[in-house]
Coordinates of C-alpha atoms and ligand atoms in Angstrom, one line a residue:
M42 CA 159.8 226.2 -181.9
N43 CA 157.5 224.1 -184.0
K44 CA 154.1 222.8 -182.9
H45 CA 155.4 219.1 -182.0
F46 CA 157.9 220.5 -179.6
I47 CA 155.2 222.3 -177.7
V48 CA 152.7 219.4 -177.4
K49 CA 155.8 217.3 -176.1
L50 CA 156.5 220.0 -173.6
I51 CA 152.7 220.0 -172.5
L52 CA 152.6 216.3 -172.2
A53 CA 156.1 216.1 -170.1
F54 CA 154.4 218.7 -167.9
L55 CA 151.1 216.7 -167.4
I56 CA 153.2 213.6 -166.6
L57 CA 155.2 215.1 -164.2
I58 CA 151.7 216.7 -162.5
L59 CA 150.1 213.3 -162.7
N60 CA 152.9 211.7 -161.1
D61 CA 153.0 214.1 -158.3
F62 CA 149.2 213.7 -157.7
V63 CA 149.3 209.9 -157.8
Q64 CA 152.0 210.1 -155.4
F65 CA 149.9 212.5 -153.3
I66 CA 146.7 210.5 -153.6
E67 CA 147.9 206.9 -153.1
P68 CA 148.0 207.1 -149.2
V69 CA 144.6 209.0 -149.3
I70 CA 142.8 206.1 -151.4
L71 CA 144.5 203.6 -149.1
T72 CA 143.3 205.1 -146.1
I73 CA 139.8 205.5 -147.5
A74 CA 139.8 201.8 -148.6
V75 CA 141.2 200.6 -145.2
F76 CA 138.4 202.6 -143.5
G77 CA 135.8 201.8 -146.0
Y78 CA 136.7 198.0 -145.3
I79 CA 136.7 198.6 -141.5
I80 CA 133.3 200.4 -142.1
Y81 CA 132.1 197.5 -144.1
L82 CA 133.1 194.9 -141.5
F83 CA 131.6 196.8 -138.7
Y84 CA 128.2 197.4 -140.6
D85 CA 128.2 193.6 -141.6
E86 CA 128.9 192.8 -138.1
I87 CA 125.9 195.0 -137.1
N88 CA 123.6 193.7 -139.7
L89 CA 124.3 190.2 -138.6
K90 CA 123.6 191.1 -135.0
K91 CA 120.5 192.8 -136.2
I92 CA 119.4 189.6 -138.2
R93 CA 120.3 187.6 -134.9
I94 CA 118.3 189.9 -132.7
D95 CA 115.4 189.7 -135.0
Q96 CA 115.4 186.1 -135.2
L97 CA 115.6 185.9 -131.4
I98 CA 112.6 188.3 -131.3
R99 CA 110.5 186.5 -133.6
Q100 CA 111.5 183.0 -131.7
Y101 CA 110.4 184.9 -128.5
Q102 CA 107.2 186.3 -130.0
Q103 CA 106.5 182.6 -131.2
E104 CA 107.3 181.3 -127.7
M105 CA 105.1 183.9 -126.3
N106 CA 102.2 183.3 -128.6
I107 CA 102.3 179.6 -127.5
V108 CA 102.5 180.6 -123.9
N109 CA 99.6 183.2 -124.2
K110 CA 97.6 180.6 -126.1
E111 CA 98.1 178.1 -123.5
S112 CA 97.6 180.5 -120.6
S113 CA 94.5 182.0 -122.2
L114 CA 93.2 178.0 -122.8
R115 CA 94.1 177.6 -119.3
T116 CA 92.3 180.4 -118.3
K117 CA 89.1 179.7 -120.4
Q118 CA 89.3 176.1 -118.8
L119 CA 89.3 177.6 -115.3
E120 CA 86.8 180.2 -116.0
S121 CA 84.2 177.2 -117.6
I122 CA 85.2 175.1 -114.6
V123 CA 84.4 177.7 -112.3
S124 CA 81.2 178.7 -113.9
N125 CA 80.0 175.2 -114.3
I126 CA 80.4 174.6 -110.6
N127 CA 77.1 174.5 -109.1
F128 CA 78.2 176.6 -105.8
P129 CA 78.9 180.4 -105.9
M130 CA 82.5 180.8 -106.1
V131 CA 85.1 183.9 -106.5
L132 CA 88.7 183.9 -106.4
I133 CA 90.5 187.4 -105.6
N134 CA 94.3 188.1 -105.9
Q135 CA 96.6 189.6 -103.2
H136 CA 95.5 193.0 -104.1
A137 CA 91.8 192.3 -103.3
Q138 CA 90.8 192.4 -107.2
I139 CA 88.4 189.7 -108.3
L140 CA 90.2 187.2 -110.7
L141 CA 87.5 184.9 -111.4
V142 CA 83.6 184.8 -110.4
N143 CA 80.8 182.4 -111.5
D144 CA 77.0 183.4 -112.1
N145 CA 76.1 181.8 -109.0
F146 CA 77.9 184.0 -106.8
L147 CA 76.6 186.9 -108.8
K148 CA 73.1 185.7 -108.5
L149 CA 73.5 185.0 -104.7
N150 CA 74.3 188.8 -104.2
N151 CA 71.6 189.7 -106.7
I152 CA 74.1 191.0 -109.2
T153 CA 73.9 190.8 -112.9
E154 CA 77.3 192.0 -114.1
I155 CA 80.7 191.6 -112.7
K156 CA 81.5 195.3 -112.8
Q157 CA 78.6 196.0 -110.2
L158 CA 81.1 194.2 -107.9
H159 CA 83.6 196.8 -108.2
E160 CA 81.3 199.8 -108.3
N161 CA 79.2 199.9 -105.2
S162 CA 80.0 196.6 -103.2
P163 CA 76.3 195.3 -103.0
L164 CA 77.6 191.9 -101.2
D165 CA 75.6 190.6 -98.4
T166 CA 76.9 192.1 -95.1
E167 CA 77.7 189.0 -93.3
L168 CA 79.3 187.5 -96.5
R169 CA 81.6 190.6 -97.0
N170 CA 82.8 190.3 -93.5
F171 CA 83.6 186.7 -93.9
M172 CA 85.3 187.5 -97.1
R173 CA 87.4 190.4 -95.7
E174 CA 88.5 188.6 -92.4
A175 CA 89.6 185.7 -94.1
F176 CA 91.5 187.8 -96.9
L177 CA 93.3 190.0 -94.2
K178 CA 93.9 187.3 -92.1
E179 CA 95.1 184.9 -95.0
I180 CA 93.2 182.2 -93.0
S181 CA 91.4 179.0 -94.2
S182 CA 88.0 179.3 -92.3
Q183 CA 84.6 177.9 -92.6
K184 CA 81.0 179.6 -91.5
T185 CA 77.6 178.8 -91.7
M186 CA 75.5 181.9 -92.7
N187 CA 72.1 182.6 -93.9
I188 CA 71.9 184.6 -97.1
K189 CA 68.3 185.3 -98.6
Q190 CA 66.6 182.9 -96.2
Q191 CA 68.9 180.1 -97.3
D192 CA 71.4 178.5 -95.1
Y193 CA 75.0 178.7 -96.7
S194 CA 78.5 177.0 -95.7
A195 CA 81.0 179.4 -96.8
L196 CA 84.7 178.5 -97.0
S197 CA 87.8 180.5 -97.7
I198 CA 90.9 178.9 -99.1
P199 CA 94.1 181.0 -99.0
I200 CA 96.1 180.6 -102.1
Y201 CA 100.1 180.4 -102.1
E202 CA 102.6 180.2 -104.7
N203 CA 106.3 179.5 -103.5
G204 CA 105.3 180.6 -100.2
R205 CA 103.8 184.1 -101.3
Y206 CA 100.3 184.9 -100.6
M207 CA 98.5 185.3 -103.8
G208 CA 94.8 185.8 -102.9
C209 CA 91.9 183.7 -101.5
L210 CA 89.3 181.5 -103.0
Y211 CA 85.8 181.5 -101.6
I212 CA 83.4 178.8 -102.1
F213 CA 79.8 178.8 -100.9
Q214 CA 77.7 175.7 -100.5
N215 CA 73.7 175.8 -100.0
I216 CA 73.0 173.5 -97.0
T217 CA 69.5 174.5 -96.5
Y218 CA 68.5 171.2 -97.6
I219 CA 70.9 169.2 -95.3
L220 CA 69.9 171.5 -92.3
E221 CA 66.4 170.9 -93.0
R222 CA 66.8 167.2 -93.0
E223 CA 68.6 167.3 -89.7
R224 CA 65.9 169.3 -88.2
I225 CA 63.4 167.0 -89.6
Q226 CA 65.2 164.1 -87.9
K227 CA 65.6 165.7 -84.6
R228 CA 62.0 166.6 -84.8
F229 CA 60.9 163.1 -85.8
I230 CA 62.9 161.8 -82.7
A231 CA 61.3 164.3 -80.3
D232 CA 57.9 163.8 -81.9
A233 CA 58.2 160.0 -81.7
S234 CA 59.3 159.9 -78.1
H235 CA 56.7 162.5 -77.5
E236 CA 53.9 160.6 -78.9
L237 CA 54.6 157.3 -77.7
K238 CA 55.2 158.5 -74.1
T239 CA 51.3 159.4 -73.7
P240 CA 50.0 155.7 -74.5
V241 CA 53.0 154.0 -72.7
S242 CA 52.6 156.0 -69.5
A243 CA 48.7 155.3 -69.9
I244 CA 49.2 151.5 -70.2
K245 CA 51.8 151.8 -67.2
G246 CA 49.5 153.3 -64.9
M247 CA 46.6 151.0 -65.8
I248 CA 49.0 147.9 -65.3
E249 CA 49.9 149.3 -61.8
I250 CA 46.5 149.7 -60.7
L251 CA 45.7 146.3 -61.9
N252 CA 48.7 144.9 -60.1
R253 CA 47.4 146.3 -56.9
P254 CA 47.0 143.1 -54.3
N255 CA 43.8 144.2 -53.3
F256 CA 42.5 145.2 -56.9
K257 CA 38.9 143.3 -57.3
D258 CA 36.7 145.8 -59.3
E259 CA 35.6 143.7 -62.1
E260 CA 34.0 146.6 -64.2
T261 CA 37.2 148.5 -64.0
L262 CA 39.2 145.6 -65.0
L263 CA 37.4 145.2 -68.1
D264 CA 37.4 149.1 -68.8
F265 CA 41.3 148.9 -68.4
H266 CA 41.3 146.0 -70.9
Q267 CA 39.7 148.0 -73.3
Q268 CA 41.6 151.0 -72.9
I269 CA 44.9 149.0 -72.9
E270 CA 43.8 147.5 -76.3
I271 CA 43.0 150.9 -77.5
E272 CA 46.3 152.4 -76.2
A273 CA 48.1 149.5 -77.8
K274 CA 46.3 149.9 -81.1
R275 CA 47.2 153.5 -81.0
M276 CA 51.0 152.8 -80.6
E277 CA 50.9 150.5 -83.4
N278 CA 49.2 153.1 -85.6
I279 CA 51.8 155.8 -84.6
I280 CA 54.8 153.4 -85.0
Q281 CA 53.3 152.4 -88.5
D282 CA 52.6 155.7 -89.6
M283 CA 56.1 157.1 -88.4
L284 CA 57.6 154.5 -90.4
T285 CA 55.7 155.0 -93.5
L286 CA 56.5 158.9 -93.2
S287 CA 60.1 158.1 -92.4
R288 CA 60.6 156.1 -95.6
N289 CA 58.6 158.5 -97.8
T290 CA 59.2 162.0 -98.6
T291 CA 57.5 163.1 -101.6
K292 CA 61.1 163.1 -103.4
N293 CA 61.8 159.5 -102.3
V294 CA 58.5 157.8 -102.8
L295 CA 59.0 154.7 -105.2
L296 CA 55.9 154.3 -107.2
N297 CA 55.1 150.9 -108.4
I298 CA 52.7 151.5 -111.5
E299 CA 50.1 149.2 -112.4
Q300 CA 46.7 149.5 -114.0
F301 CA 43.8 148.9 -111.8
N302 CA 40.1 149.9 -111.5
P303 CA 39.6 152.7 -108.9
Y304 CA 36.0 151.8 -108.5
Q305 CA 36.8 148.5 -107.5
L306 CA 39.7 149.8 -105.2
I307 CA 37.3 152.0 -103.5
N308 CA 34.7 148.9 -103.0
D309 CA 37.8 147.1 -101.3
V310 CA 38.7 150.3 -99.1
I311 CA 34.9 150.4 -98.1
R312 CA 34.6 146.7 -97.3
S313 CA 37.9 146.8 -95.1
Q314 CA 36.2 149.3 -92.8
Q315 CA 32.8 147.7 -92.6
S316 CA 32.9 146.9 -89.1
S317 CA 33.7 150.7 -87.9
I318 CA 30.7 151.8 -90.4
Q319 CA 28.5 149.5 -88.9
Q320 CA 29.2 150.8 -85.4
K321 CA 27.7 154.2 -86.5
R322 CA 24.5 155.2 -88.5
I323 CA 26.7 155.9 -91.5
V324 CA 26.0 154.8 -95.1
V325 CA 28.9 154.9 -97.5
E326 CA 28.2 155.0 -101.3
N327 CA 30.7 154.6 -104.2
N328 CA 29.8 156.7 -107.3
L329 CA 32.9 156.3 -108.9
S330 CA 32.8 155.9 -112.8
K331 CA 33.0 151.9 -113.1
E332 CA 34.7 152.3 -116.7
L333 CA 37.7 154.2 -115.4
N334 CA 41.2 152.5 -115.1
V335 CA 44.3 154.3 -114.1
D336 CA 48.1 153.8 -114.2
A337 CA 49.4 154.3 -110.7
D338 CA 50.5 152.8 -107.5
R339 CA 47.5 150.6 -106.2
D340 CA 48.7 150.2 -102.7
K341 CA 49.4 154.0 -102.5
F342 CA 45.8 154.6 -103.9
Y343 CA 44.4 152.2 -101.1
H344 CA 46.3 153.9 -98.5
I345 CA 45.3 157.3 -99.6
F346 CA 41.5 156.5 -99.7
S347 CA 41.5 154.2 -96.6
N348 CA 42.9 157.1 -94.5
L349 CA 40.3 159.8 -95.9
L350 CA 37.6 157.1 -95.5
S351 CA 38.8 156.5 -91.8
N352 CA 38.8 160.0 -90.9
A353 CA 35.4 160.7 -92.5
I354 CA 34.1 157.8 -90.4
K355 CA 35.9 159.1 -87.1
S356 CA 34.2 162.5 -87.8
S357 CA 30.7 161.5 -88.3
E358 CA 28.0 159.8 -86.1
R359 CA 25.3 159.6 -89.0
G360 CA 24.6 160.5 -92.5
T361 CA 26.1 159.6 -95.9
I362 CA 29.9 159.3 -97.0
L363 CA 30.2 159.6 -100.6
F364 CA 32.8 158.7 -103.1
E365 CA 32.8 160.5 -106.5
S366 CA 34.9 161.1 -109.5
S367 CA 35.0 163.8 -112.4
M368 CA 37.2 164.5 -115.2
D369 CA 38.4 167.5 -117.1
D370 CA 41.1 167.8 -119.9
R371 CA 43.7 168.1 -117.1
F372 CA 42.7 166.2 -114.0
L373 CA 41.0 163.0 -112.8
S374 CA 39.2 164.2 -109.4
I375 CA 38.4 161.6 -106.6
M376 CA 36.1 163.2 -103.9
I377 CA 35.1 162.0 -100.7
H378 CA 32.3 163.8 -99.0
D379 CA 31.2 163.4 -95.4
E380 CA 28.2 164.8 -93.3
G381 CA 30.2 164.8 -90.2
I382 CA 31.6 167.4 -87.8
G383 CA 33.4 169.5 -90.3
M384 CA 36.3 172.0 -89.5
H385 CA 36.9 175.6 -88.9
P386 CA 38.3 177.5 -91.8
A387 CA 41.4 178.5 -89.6
E388 CA 42.3 174.8 -88.8
I389 CA 42.3 173.7 -92.4
P390 CA 45.8 174.9 -93.4
Y391 CA 47.4 172.9 -90.7
I392 CA 45.7 169.5 -91.1
F393 CA 48.3 168.2 -93.4
E394 CA 50.9 169.0 -90.9
R395 CA 52.5 166.2 -89.2
Y396 CA 51.0 165.6 -85.6
Y397 CA 48.3 168.2 -86.3
R398 CA 45.0 167.1 -84.4
I399 CA 42.2 169.7 -84.1
D400 CA 40.8 168.0 -81.1
E401 CA 43.7 166.2 -79.2
S402 CA 41.3 164.1 -76.8
R403 CA 38.9 163.1 -79.5
S404 CA 41.8 162.1 -81.8
R405 CA 43.4 160.1 -78.9
N406 CA 40.2 158.1 -78.4
T407 CA 39.8 157.4 -82.2
G408 CA 43.6 156.0 -82.1
G409 CA 44.7 158.8 -84.6
S410 CA 48.3 159.3 -84.9
G411 CA 48.2 162.9 -86.4
L412 CA 50.3 161.8 -89.4
G413 CA 47.3 160.2 -91.5
L414 CA 46.9 163.2 -93.7
A415 CA 50.5 164.1 -93.8
I416 CA 51.0 160.3 -95.6
V417 CA 47.8 161.1 -97.8
K418 CA 49.4 164.2 -99.2
T419 CA 52.8 162.6 -99.6
Y420 CA 51.3 160.0 -101.7
V421 CA 48.9 162.4 -103.7
N422 CA 52.1 164.5 -104.4
A423 CA 54.0 161.4 -105.4
H424 CA 51.5 161.1 -108.1
Q425 CA 52.3 164.6 -109.3
G426 CA 48.5 165.3 -107.8
T427 CA 47.2 167.9 -105.3
I428 CA 44.8 167.6 -102.3
E429 CA 42.0 170.1 -101.6
V430 CA 39.7 170.5 -98.7
Q431 CA 36.4 172.2 -98.4
S432 CA 34.6 172.0 -94.8
I433 CA 31.8 173.8 -93.0
E434 CA 31.6 173.3 -89.3
G435 CA 28.8 171.0 -88.2
K436 CA 27.8 170.3 -91.8
G437 CA 30.8 167.7 -93.0
S438 CA 33.8 167.9 -95.4
T439 CA 35.0 167.1 -98.7
F440 CA 38.6 166.1 -99.5
T441 CA 39.4 166.3 -103.3
C442 CA 42.4 164.4 -104.8
N443 CA 43.3 166.1 -108.4
F444 CA 45.6 163.3 -110.4
P445 CA 47.0 164.5 -113.7
I446 CA 44.9 163.1 -116.5
K447 CA 47.7 161.2 -118.0
I448 CA 47.2 158.3 -115.6
V449 CA 43.8 157.6 -116.9
K450 CA 43.3 154.7 -119.0
K451 CA 39.9 154.2 -120.4
A452 CA 38.8 150.5 -119.6
Ligands
LIG103 P1 44.6 161.6 -87.1 O1 45.3 160.5 -87.2 O2 44.4 162.4 -86.1 O3 43.1 161.4 -87.9 P2 45.2 163.1 -89.6 O4 46.3 163.8 -90.0 O5 44.5 161.9 -90.6 O6 45.4 162.8 -88.1 O7 44.1 164.4 -89.5 C1 44.5 165.6 -88.8 C2 43.2 166.1 -88.2 O8 42.2 166.6 -89.2 C3 42.4 165.3 -87.4 O9 42.6 165.1 -86.1 C4 41.1 165.9 -87.4 O10 40.9 166.8 -86.4 C5 41.0 166.6 -88.7 N1 40.2 165.6 -90.0 C6 40.8 165.0 -90.6 N2 39.7 164.4 -91.6 C7 38.4 165.2 -91.0 C8 37.2 165.0 -91.7 N3 36.7 164.2 -92.6 N4 36.3 165.6 -91.0 C9 36.6 166.7 -89.8 N5 37.9 166.7 -89.5 C10 39.0 165.9 -89.9

């Protein structure tokens, strides 16, 4: 056997084996290919789904971001509305947790931080009971309560969403000023009827006597005439003063500012009361600086010093009543001294109160309404000024009105 024959024999043998191998391997490859393809398709589908899910998630996140932004914007807006509202306010949810609260509510309860609210329930007892009851009963209610010496109107508003109870909103309004106004009005009506009743019944009594058929007493007739005149004058004063006071509280006094000379004004005031001055042994002097001008309400100034002079005359039988002025870098002070009966130190704090009269009967005789100094104080305060009194019983009194220096204009 030569070499070529052996090679051919090996080749033939290899072809035979290969053929068998190919025949064997073909279905395996086919199966692998088919499976591979199926897996590929499956994987592709999963991939596609994954991409779609990713897209959905991204879209959802974007939408959530927008919703979050909007809701945090809305929450911020709500918070800023609540914090800017002037009333104490608090909103709690259905689990009695605080959702929104403003500084005014914290201040009302002497709290500086919200967390203190959760920690040790420092709320005013009446307020806490009101909140608890309204929350538990889910009711809209209103109650007037006194917290820290202020009157509040407390309001509860239950919040519902699709018929479900979601919590409660509480608003507290300070109504001290409103109640005070009501009290003043009631007092005014009571005072007015009380004050007018006395002169009216005095006049009625005298007229009744005068109307008696057998009344002939000339002396009493003359006396009654004078008394009726005094009582009528008194009623006129009371009505006039009441009207003045009802129109003017310090807050609503309208000032008509003009430039005038206080020295001349005091001269006018003295001249207008010359007849009362002459009935007594009194001298009135005006020592105000002549060179001084002020920017103020002339009528109100006239009323102030006219009242003070009238009081000084009523309280004095003799002596000197002196008007003076002084200035420092803050105030222009105008003083009126008298040498009259003076006042006991215990009386002084009350004399600016309405209807306060130290000696009722004496005041009635002089026709005072008891409102004069209340009006004086209102007018001085309206000029951002203050009024002070120094008095010694039996020696005399000094009333000092201090006005801010800015009203002074050098003549
Ligand atoms: P009235 O109309 O009674 O004068 P006022 O409000 O003007 O009311 O004064 C209140 C009270 O203050 C007076 O009743 C009087 O007793 C007292 N009073 C006011 N001014 C003087 C004064 N110069 N000297 C002494 N008492 C005074």
